[in-house]
Amino acid sequence: MSYSPTAQPAFAGPRRDAPTIWSRIGEVTLFWKILSVVIFAALWEYAGRTGFNFSFPTFSATVSAFFEMVADGSMGAAYLRTLEPLVIGLAFSLIVGISAGVAMGLRRDVEWFTLPVFIVMQAAPMAALIPLITFVYGIGLASKVLAVVMLSLPVIAINSYKAVRNVPPSLVSMCHSFMGNRRQQIFQIVIPAASPMMFAGLRLGVAEGFSGVVLAELLITPTGIGDLITYHRSVANFAHMYATIASIVLFAIIAVSTLQWIEAKLFRPEKRSSK
Amino acid sequence: MSLALAKKYEEPTPVTKPSNPIIEVRGVSKVYGNDVVALDNINIAFETGHLTSLLGPSGCGKTTLLKIVAGLLQPTAGEVLVKGKPVTGPGPERAFVFQDFALMPWASVMDNAAFGLKMQGVPRSEREDKARHYIAEVGLAGFEKKYPHELSGGMRQRVGLARALAVNADVLLMDEPFSAVDEQTRRKFQEDLFRLREVEKKTFLFVTHSIEEAVYVSDRIIMLSPRPGRISEIIDPAIPKGINPDDLRRNDVYLDTVEQIWQGIRKYVE
């Protein structure tokens, strides 16, 4: 019981200068990130210039096409159209998916009743179901929202369910032994303990939601980003088509990374302290 | 044979019924499924202020018995009385120390140690004051803001111990608390447990599979035999009071008691 005074400096020592070490490493990784982007752009430019495929634009042409579309407002308008079903669909999947997942994890009867639905949804090839959705819900917003939901909901729900099932039972009985009630057990133990895996499911769900919205816009009626891609392909504006595709890919990556950042920032104090 | 040997050094204390029992286990049986009898008609009382070990080979139901006393498991038959009242679930007079520590990885040492008080609805500043006191008591002063993954196994179990002490329960139920820490830490821990028992004046129920540990730390050892789980023997190690830990490990009574228990357990292991 006497070792804490000696152990304390051992812990505090390296941590005092930790910020400078970490910021230096941060700069180094930023350098490598930029370098890898530069190499990628250079390879793209080179491949475009070799002319191996008539539809493959150079990197510079793609970038200039991108700015052209931003300047004439077509890019912004397309994103506004695309974001509508995406945001509605993801919000729905998030709320329903997490609640259903947690409920399935906590209760066997809910699991028995609900899990098969999500398993079927996850296994079904979505593109094959989209024509059916169009018959029922038409070609409007509802169909596109449904496409987003059908792709993102099962991943979010099944991951939340597994996350709850994987909560260490000893943590739950610890809460019980200190006389925590069922509510405290769920909110103080189960959900925080399940949250890392839930967030992993959320990231996958958001990525799936992007697939869903683009798929819907390509297969149902061309609107937003799907319209831009279809239109520029049909008039052989390949640089514009590539710019649109690249922008939605980048946007999806940024959205998923932002989610990861929010998770670390708000929900993982133990990760923060180790940095 | 060992009892005869032991007499040379010290009269072994006769095994008596507890005069002031804090916990009484009456006719407790536990059957898992249809036919796995983990405990079969256990009758035992635990003396207030003593450290009693439950010792036995694996599968003898010692952890099951502890969890029934804790109110974490319901017995198939029989009842447990704590301070004369039947147990229906966990209660404020009992605190549990878990084999795998059961610390919340997302919470600091302070929040982990104060968790039991939080469940009881103690206001933040008050529970943090109490938790801070017990964090210091178990030797972790200065580590309040650390997270479990920044601590060693032994330090983590100290947090688990601080959490159990902080709720100021009369009985500490410890389920193989030192089995997941290394040998050196374990010895230090056992010595700390002695001091803690003097300072805190609590009753300890201690599940262990280590014979040496049981003989070393216990006032009384309850030996269980497996399949079905029954009490096979009760031993009060007659180790001289106030002996220092280093002498104790060479003490003949200590060594003989260890040997006696090993002979008793041996047939179940082979």
XYZ file of C-alpha atoms in Angstrom:
545
model
C 0.000 0.000 0.000
C 3.033 2.193 0.100
C 4.004 2.080 -3.532
C 1.671 4.752 -4.788
C 4.028 7.670 -4.048
C 6.761 6.043 -6.115
C 4.418 4.796 -8.813
C 2.861 8.204 -9.247
C 5.874 10.022 -10.715
C 6.500 7.040 -12.964
C 3.084 7.606 -14.431
C 3.255 11.369 -14.481
C 6.763 11.584 -15.910
C 6.279 10.641 -19.533
C 2.857 12.262 -19.617
C 4.156 15.739 -18.880
C 5.912 16.046 -22.218
C 3.370 13.856 -23.976
C 1.632 16.719 -25.857
C 4.761 17.652 -27.789
C 5.502 14.037 -28.720
C 1.963 13.494 -29.860
C 1.726 16.707 -31.803
C 4.999 15.840 -33.523
C 3.613 12.416 -34.447
C 0.447 14.180 -35.553
C 2.482 16.364 -37.927
C 4.319 13.338 -39.268
C 1.122 11.438 -40.038
C -0.353 14.578 -41.642
C 2.718 14.724 -43.889
C 2.259 11.101 -44.949
C -1.435 11.631 -45.548
C -0.729 14.564 -47.845
C 2.044 12.646 -49.586
C -0.218 9.679 -50.252
C -2.889 11.971 -51.719
C -0.242 13.614 -53.938
C 0.996 10.222 -55.169
C -2.582 9.106 -55.835
C -3.334 12.299 -57.797
C -0.113 11.944 -59.798
C -0.901 8.336 -60.715
C -4.416 9.310 -61.743
C -3.112 12.160 -63.862
C -0.584 9.844 -65.538
C -3.207 7.117 -66.185
C -5.573 9.722 -67.652
C -2.856 11.023 -69.972
C -1.921 7.566 -71.300
C -5.456 7.444 -72.739
C -5.939 3.741 -71.973
C -9.688 4.273 -71.832
C -11.629 6.985 -73.685
C -13.915 7.553 -70.690
C -11.117 8.013 -68.153
C -10.405 11.699 -67.505
C -7.204 13.097 -66.040
C -7.058 14.181 -62.427
C -6.755 17.843 -63.343
C -9.749 17.675 -65.696
C -11.781 16.018 -62.937
C -10.835 18.651 -60.398
C -11.654 21.491 -62.776
C -14.975 19.807 -63.640
C -15.703 19.631 -59.930
C -15.110 23.341 -59.416
C -17.102 24.124 -62.541
C -20.095 22.271 -61.103
C -19.642 23.936 -57.724
C -19.513 27.332 -59.441
C -22.620 26.827 -61.585
C -24.522 25.578 -58.565
C -25.407 22.151 -59.982
C -23.255 20.350 -57.413
C -24.768 22.177 -54.458
C -28.307 21.639 -55.699
C -27.619 17.947 -56.283
C -26.290 17.499 -52.737
C -29.305 19.235 -51.263
C -31.606 16.815 -53.121
C -29.543 13.780 -52.140
C -29.143 14.762 -48.498
C -32.898 14.912 -47.918
C -33.669 11.150 -48.174
C -30.255 10.332 -46.720
C -30.693 12.383 -43.547
C -34.323 11.337 -43.014
C -33.460 7.682 -43.640
C -30.396 7.693 -41.397
C -32.213 9.470 -38.566
C -34.958 6.860 -38.735
C -32.485 3.960 -38.892
C -30.508 5.397 -36.006
C -33.461 5.745 -33.670
C -35.283 2.571 -34.663
C -32.117 0.508 -35.162
C -30.558 1.325 -31.807
C -33.825 0.944 -29.889
C -34.646 -2.334 -31.609
C -31.085 -3.597 -31.159
C -31.008 -2.755 -27.464
C -34.469 -4.247 -26.927
C -33.430 -7.454 -28.726
C -30.269 -7.619 -26.647
C -32.139 -7.199 -23.388
C -35.204 -9.339 -24.002
C -35.409 -12.836 -25.449
C -39.012 -12.428 -26.564
C -38.229 -9.281 -28.559
C -35.212 -11.060 -30.029
C -37.353 -14.030 -31.089
C -39.902 -11.735 -32.680
C -37.679 -9.112 -34.328
C -34.259 -10.521 -35.126
C -35.376 -12.649 -38.135
C -36.762 -9.519 -39.813
C -33.390 -7.793 -39.593
C -31.502 -10.887 -40.695
C -33.686 -11.169 -43.795
C -33.261 -7.425 -44.449
C -29.506 -7.706 -44.142
C -29.240 -10.749 -46.381
C -31.624 -9.581 -49.109
C -29.969 -8.007 -52.193
C -31.341 -4.476 -52.052
C -31.062 -3.660 -55.723
C -33.501 -6.493 -56.429
C -36.062 -5.038 -54.028
C -35.989 -1.491 -55.326
C -38.420 -2.179 -58.232
C -40.868 -3.538 -55.639
C -40.516 -0.404 -53.517
C -41.274 1.726 -56.559
C -44.479 -0.177 -57.226
C -45.714 0.433 -53.707
C -44.354 3.879 -52.841
C -43.923 5.440 -56.255
C -40.862 7.351 -57.374
C -40.934 10.080 -54.742
C -39.074 10.777 -51.542
C -40.662 7.878 -49.641
C -39.084 5.243 -51.868
C -35.645 6.789 -51.537
C -35.920 7.091 -47.776
C -36.977 3.460 -47.681
C -33.965 2.446 -49.756
C -31.669 4.186 -47.259
C -33.489 2.596 -44.325
C -33.447 -0.885 -45.802
C -29.687 -0.764 -46.197
C -28.683 1.025 -43.007
C -31.254 -0.210 -40.484
C -30.332 -3.924 -40.281
C -26.616 -3.205 -39.814
C -27.293 -0.708 -37.040
C -29.876 -2.930 -35.335
C -27.876 -6.162 -35.525
C -24.692 -4.485 -34.290
C -26.512 -2.849 -31.382
C -28.065 -6.195 -30.536
C -24.718 -7.985 -30.581
C -23.134 -5.158 -28.619
C -25.693 -5.527 -25.844
C -25.282 -9.302 -25.828
C -21.511 -8.921 -25.472
C -21.647 -6.746 -22.367
C -19.580 -8.580 -19.727
C -22.085 -10.332 -17.419
C -19.908 -9.551 -14.406
C -20.440 -5.806 -14.984
C -24.185 -6.357 -14.959
C -24.073 -8.419 -11.772
C -21.725 -5.819 -10.281
C -24.439 -3.204 -10.831
C -27.019 -5.597 -9.423
C -24.898 -6.383 -6.358
C -24.596 -2.676 -5.543
C -28.385 -2.553 -5.728
C -28.706 -0.824 -9.073
C -32.211 -1.245 -10.433
C -32.998 -2.444 -13.949
C -33.068 1.107 -15.312
C -29.664 1.916 -13.821
C -28.361 -1.391 -15.129
C -29.388 -0.456 -18.665
C -28.328 3.188 -18.678
C -25.257 3.057 -16.435
C -23.805 -0.277 -17.520
C -25.303 -1.936 -20.590
C -25.443 1.031 -22.941
C -22.028 2.511 -22.086
C -20.454 -0.944 -22.250
C -22.126 -1.646 -25.586
C -21.440 1.757 -27.119
C -18.079 1.007 -28.825
C -19.615 -1.826 -30.842
C -22.791 0.174 -31.392
C -20.739 2.978 -32.884
C -18.981 0.514 -35.168
C -22.440 -0.526 -36.387
C -23.420 3.101 -36.764
C -20.437 3.813 -38.983
C -21.288 0.811 -41.138
C -24.921 1.924 -41.185
C -24.033 5.427 -42.375
C -21.823 3.952 -45.114
C -24.689 1.654 -46.140
C -27.051 4.633 -46.129
C -24.853 6.348 -48.722
C -25.024 3.230 -50.906
C -28.781 3.169 -50.457
C -29.349 6.766 -51.488
C -27.088 6.581 -54.548
C -28.627 3.253 -55.562
C -32.102 4.745 -55.228
C -31.149 7.791 -57.247
C -29.678 5.649 -59.997
C -32.439 3.017 -60.055
C -35.669 4.803 -59.130
C -35.555 8.256 -60.710
C -32.422 10.249 -61.358
C -32.313 13.058 -58.810
C -29.508 14.784 -56.967
C -26.129 13.060 -57.196
C -27.627 10.130 -59.118
C -29.000 12.565 -61.676
C -25.633 14.317 -62.052
C -23.891 10.986 -62.615
C -26.522 9.757 -65.086
C -26.710 13.030 -66.969
C -22.966 13.527 -67.412
C -22.552 9.905 -68.432
C -25.257 10.262 -71.080
C -23.632 13.346 -72.601
C -20.136 11.838 -72.293
C -18.926 14.510 -69.846
C -16.691 11.924 -68.197
C -14.675 14.408 -66.147
C -17.908 15.704 -64.608
C -19.138 12.174 -63.984
C -15.894 11.223 -62.253
C -15.918 14.436 -60.239
C -19.427 13.667 -58.976
C -18.576 10.080 -58.086
C -15.355 11.113 -56.348
C -17.176 13.829 -54.414
C -19.834 11.459 -53.042
C -17.144 8.921 -52.072
C -15.191 11.652 -50.272
C -18.351 12.932 -48.640
C -19.185 9.466 -47.323
C -15.642 9.062 -45.960
C -15.834 12.445 -44.245
C -19.236 11.614 -42.746
C -18.031 8.282 -41.356
C -14.797 9.801 -39.992
C -16.730 12.623 -38.368
C -18.845 10.035 -36.620
C -15.692 8.335 -35.349
C -14.349 11.669 -34.144
C -17.601 12.485 -32.346
C -17.526 9.075 -30.675
C -13.982 9.577 -29.386
C -14.726 13.140 -28.338
C -17.974 12.583 -26.491
C -18.185 8.964 -25.445
C -14.718 7.616 -24.850
C -13.053 9.467 -21.981
C -10.647 6.572 -21.464
C -9.343 6.891 -25.028
C -8.903 10.617 -24.615
C -6.863 10.249 -21.488
C -4.468 7.775 -23.080
C -3.492 10.356 -25.679
C -2.030 -36.413 11.694
C -1.369 -32.753 11.457
C -3.533 -31.893 14.411
C -1.358 -34.028 16.613
C 1.683 -32.305 15.254
C 0.127 -28.924 15.670
C -0.458 -29.517 19.359
C 3.244 -29.386 19.974
C 3.229 -25.723 19.097
C -0.189 -24.446 20.001
C -3.547 -25.754 21.083
C -5.754 -25.701 18.007
C -8.836 -23.670 18.702
C -11.767 -26.051 18.810
C -14.289 -25.593 16.051
C -17.173 -23.882 17.751
C -20.511 -22.600 16.617
C -20.364 -18.853 15.964
C -21.689 -17.028 19.007
C -22.631 -13.922 17.102
C -23.335 -14.946 13.520
C -23.963 -12.211 10.962
C -24.874 -14.620 8.183
C -26.729 -17.875 8.547
C -27.129 -20.288 5.681
C -29.978 -22.708 6.311
C -30.565 -25.817 4.249
C -29.420 -24.144 1.030
C -29.398 -26.266 -2.116
C -28.787 -25.166 -5.644
C -29.600 -27.303 -8.652
C -28.630 -26.111 -12.128
C -30.855 -27.368 -14.906
C -32.497 -30.612 -13.841
C -29.737 -32.675 -12.366
C -26.554 -30.691 -11.693
C -26.480 -30.364 -7.912
C -24.089 -27.495 -7.212
C -24.955 -27.275 -3.511
C -26.679 -29.877 -1.382
C -28.248 -28.848 1.928
C -25.637 -26.404 3.205
C -25.989 -25.283 6.826
C -23.393 -22.849 8.083
C -23.105 -19.641 10.050
C -20.498 -16.930 9.680
C -19.156 -15.124 12.733
C -19.294 -11.332 12.840
C -15.912 -9.715 12.314
C -14.194 -12.865 11.127
C -12.635 -13.744 7.844
C -14.061 -17.040 6.675
C -12.783 -18.793 3.569
C -14.731 -21.112 1.346
C -12.196 -23.537 -0.029
C -12.522 -26.508 -2.294
C -11.647 -28.018 -5.631
C -13.254 -26.568 -8.734
C -16.899 -27.510 -9.124
C -17.583 -27.661 -5.384
C -20.026 -24.767 -5.548
C -18.049 -22.274 -3.479
C -18.704 -19.366 -5.822
C -22.344 -20.435 -6.118
C -22.679 -20.310 -2.338
C -21.077 -16.865 -2.217
C -23.392 -15.564 -4.931
C -26.409 -16.945 -3.086
C -25.281 -15.123 0.067
C -24.821 -12.000 -2.082
C -28.360 -12.339 -3.413
C -27.079 -12.596 -6.981
C -28.390 -16.157 -7.289
C -31.557 -17.648 -5.871
C -31.182 -20.951 -4.033
C -33.314 -23.877 -5.197
C -34.134 -24.638 -1.568
C -33.321 -23.182 1.841
C -32.659 -19.616 2.906
C -29.921 -17.214 3.903
C -30.299 -14.846 6.832
C -28.206 -11.706 7.107
C -28.485 -10.080 10.536
C -31.545 -12.245 11.085
C -33.358 -11.113 7.951
C -33.894 -13.432 4.988
C -32.048 -12.515 1.798
C -34.181 -11.821 -1.259
C -31.573 -9.975 -3.311
C -28.489 -7.804 -2.911
C -28.557 -5.554 0.133
C -26.665 -2.565 1.549
C -25.079 -4.676 4.292
C -23.225 -6.813 1.737
C -20.668 -5.742 -0.874
C -19.164 -7.960 -3.549
C -15.601 -8.039 -4.865
C -15.413 -9.693 -8.267
C -12.852 -12.152 -9.553
C -12.501 -10.248 -12.855
C -12.642 -6.869 -11.011
C -15.808 -5.827 -12.951
C -14.562 -2.274 -13.414
C -16.207 -0.005 -15.941
C -13.518 0.709 -18.563
C -15.129 4.022 -19.512
C -15.060 5.358 -15.960
C -12.158 6.757 -13.959
C -10.876 5.138 -10.760
C -12.902 7.716 -8.846
C -16.136 6.978 -10.695
C -15.575 3.246 -10.386
C -14.918 3.439 -6.655
C -17.950 5.682 -6.144
C -20.276 3.506 -8.235
C -21.913 1.689 -5.330
C -22.651 4.985 -3.592
C -24.053 6.382 -6.829
C -26.459 3.446 -7.019
C -27.584 4.315 -3.503
C -28.321 7.868 -4.568
C -25.541 9.524 -2.545
C -24.890 13.074 -3.886
C -21.781 13.514 -6.017
C -19.585 15.522 -3.649
C -20.338 13.230 -0.723
C -19.707 10.035 -2.654
C -16.484 11.411 -4.107
C -15.232 12.303 -0.627
C -15.950 8.777 0.585
C -14.525 7.177 -2.528
C -11.376 9.291 -2.248
C -10.921 8.113 1.321
C -11.125 4.452 0.357
C -9.011 4.878 -2.756
C -6.325 6.174 -0.398
C -7.084 3.356 2.035
C -6.277 0.709 -0.584
C -3.111 2.585 -1.578
C -4.190 4.248 -4.791
C -4.111 7.902 -3.716
C -3.209 10.023 -6.724
C -4.716 7.599 -9.211
C -8.283 8.945 -8.979
C -8.344 10.300 -12.513
C -6.758 7.235 -14.138
C -8.744 4.755 -16.147
C -8.702 0.983 -15.517
C -6.628 0.234 -18.629
C -3.856 2.436 -17.233
C -3.592 0.298 -14.073
C -1.986 -3.077 -13.391
C -4.122 -6.085 -12.466
C -3.389 -5.686 -8.773
C -4.228 -2.007 -8.837
C -7.492 -2.746 -10.631
C -8.545 -5.149 -7.909
C -7.703 -2.479 -5.350
C -10.235 -0.256 -7.087
C -12.763 -3.101 -6.838
C -11.968 -3.354 -3.153
C -12.279 0.414 -2.636
C -15.687 0.296 -4.339
C -16.843 -2.459 -1.992
C -15.467 -0.658 1.081
C -16.974 2.689 0.106
C -20.582 1.514 0.543
C -19.706 0.724 4.156
C -21.262 -2.740 4.106
C -20.861 -5.023 7.130
C -19.899 -8.000 5.023
C -17.430 -8.131 2.156
C -17.996 -11.031 -0.188
C -14.856 -11.746 -2.169
C -14.935 -14.150 -5.087
C -11.365 -15.319 -5.710
C -10.287 -11.697 -5.594
C -6.601 -12.351 -6.078
C -6.700 -15.146 -8.626
C -6.211 -12.785 -11.559
C -3.195 -10.972 -10.111
C 0.400 -12.120 -10.062
C 1.970 -13.909 -7.123
C 3.968 -10.983 -5.706
C 1.003 -8.642 -5.871
C -1.125 -11.333 -4.347
C 1.096 -11.652 -1.268
C 1.139 -7.917 -0.785
C -2.600 -7.904 -1.198
C -3.104 -10.598 1.433
C -0.993 -8.641 3.900
C -3.022 -5.535 3.150
C -6.159 -7.529 3.755
C -4.984 -8.258 7.308
C -4.496 -4.609 8.040
C -7.793 -3.737 6.431
C -9.595 -6.252 8.590
C -8.153 -4.639 11.719
C -8.989 -1.117 10.575
C -12.387 -1.670 9.028
C -13.743 -4.307 11.449
C -15.757 -5.991 8.758
C -16.802 -9.554 8.158
C -15.138 -11.139 5.159
C -16.321 -14.116 3.168
C -13.579 -15.194 0.920
C -13.743 -17.733 -1.878
C -10.425 -19.152 -2.935
C -8.941 -22.226 -4.530
C -5.552 -21.540 -3.007
C -4.918 -23.553 0.152
C -2.002 -21.358 1.246
C -4.076 -18.249 0.811
C -6.964 -19.679 2.820
C -4.748 -20.776 5.704
C -2.854 -17.525 5.622
C -5.774 -15.110 5.727
C -8.635 -16.972 7.412
C -10.035 -17.221 10.909
C -12.024 -20.197 9.712
C -11.883 -22.342 6.617
C -14.996 -24.061 5.328
C -14.022 -26.883 3.027
C -16.476 -27.963 0.383
C -16.425 -31.195 -1.563
C -17.747 -31.433 -5.098
C -20.590 -33.279 -6.844
C -22.776 -32.593 -4.971
C -21.370 -29.531 -3.181
C -21.311 -30.292 0.543
C -19.375 -29.066 3.554
C -16.681 -31.635 4.095
C -14.686 -30.087 6.930
C -14.366 -26.938 9.011
C -10.894 -25.891 10.082
C -9.846 -23.058 12.353
C -6.157 -22.466 11.634
C -4.530 -22.070 15.064
C -1.939 -19.616 13.916
C -0.493 -17.435 16.684
C -1.983 -13.940 16.722
C 0.181 -11.036 15.745
C 2.742 -13.113 13.914
C 4.410 -11.188 11.136
C 3.816 -12.358 7.584
C 7.368 -13.535 6.933
C 7.500 -15.687 10.081
C 4.051 -17.003 9.366
C 5.081 -18.518 6.073
C 7.629 -20.622 7.980
C 5.326 -21.339 10.910
C 4.786 -25.058 11.553
C 1.083 -24.745 12.340
C 0.668 -22.930 9.056
C 2.570 -25.570 7.112
C 0.775 -28.445 8.862
C -2.659 -26.952 8.247
C -1.828 -26.512 4.578
C -0.752 -30.158 4.442
C -3.868 -31.335 6.267
C -6.139 -29.510 3.841
C -4.215 -30.798 0.853
C -4.671 -34.363 2.062
C -8.391 -33.706 2.373
C -8.733 -32.202 -1.094
C -6.375 -34.546 -2.884
C -8.866 -37.316 -3.570
C -11.110 -34.952 -5.525
C -8.308 -33.691 -7.671
C -6.939 -37.050 -8.727
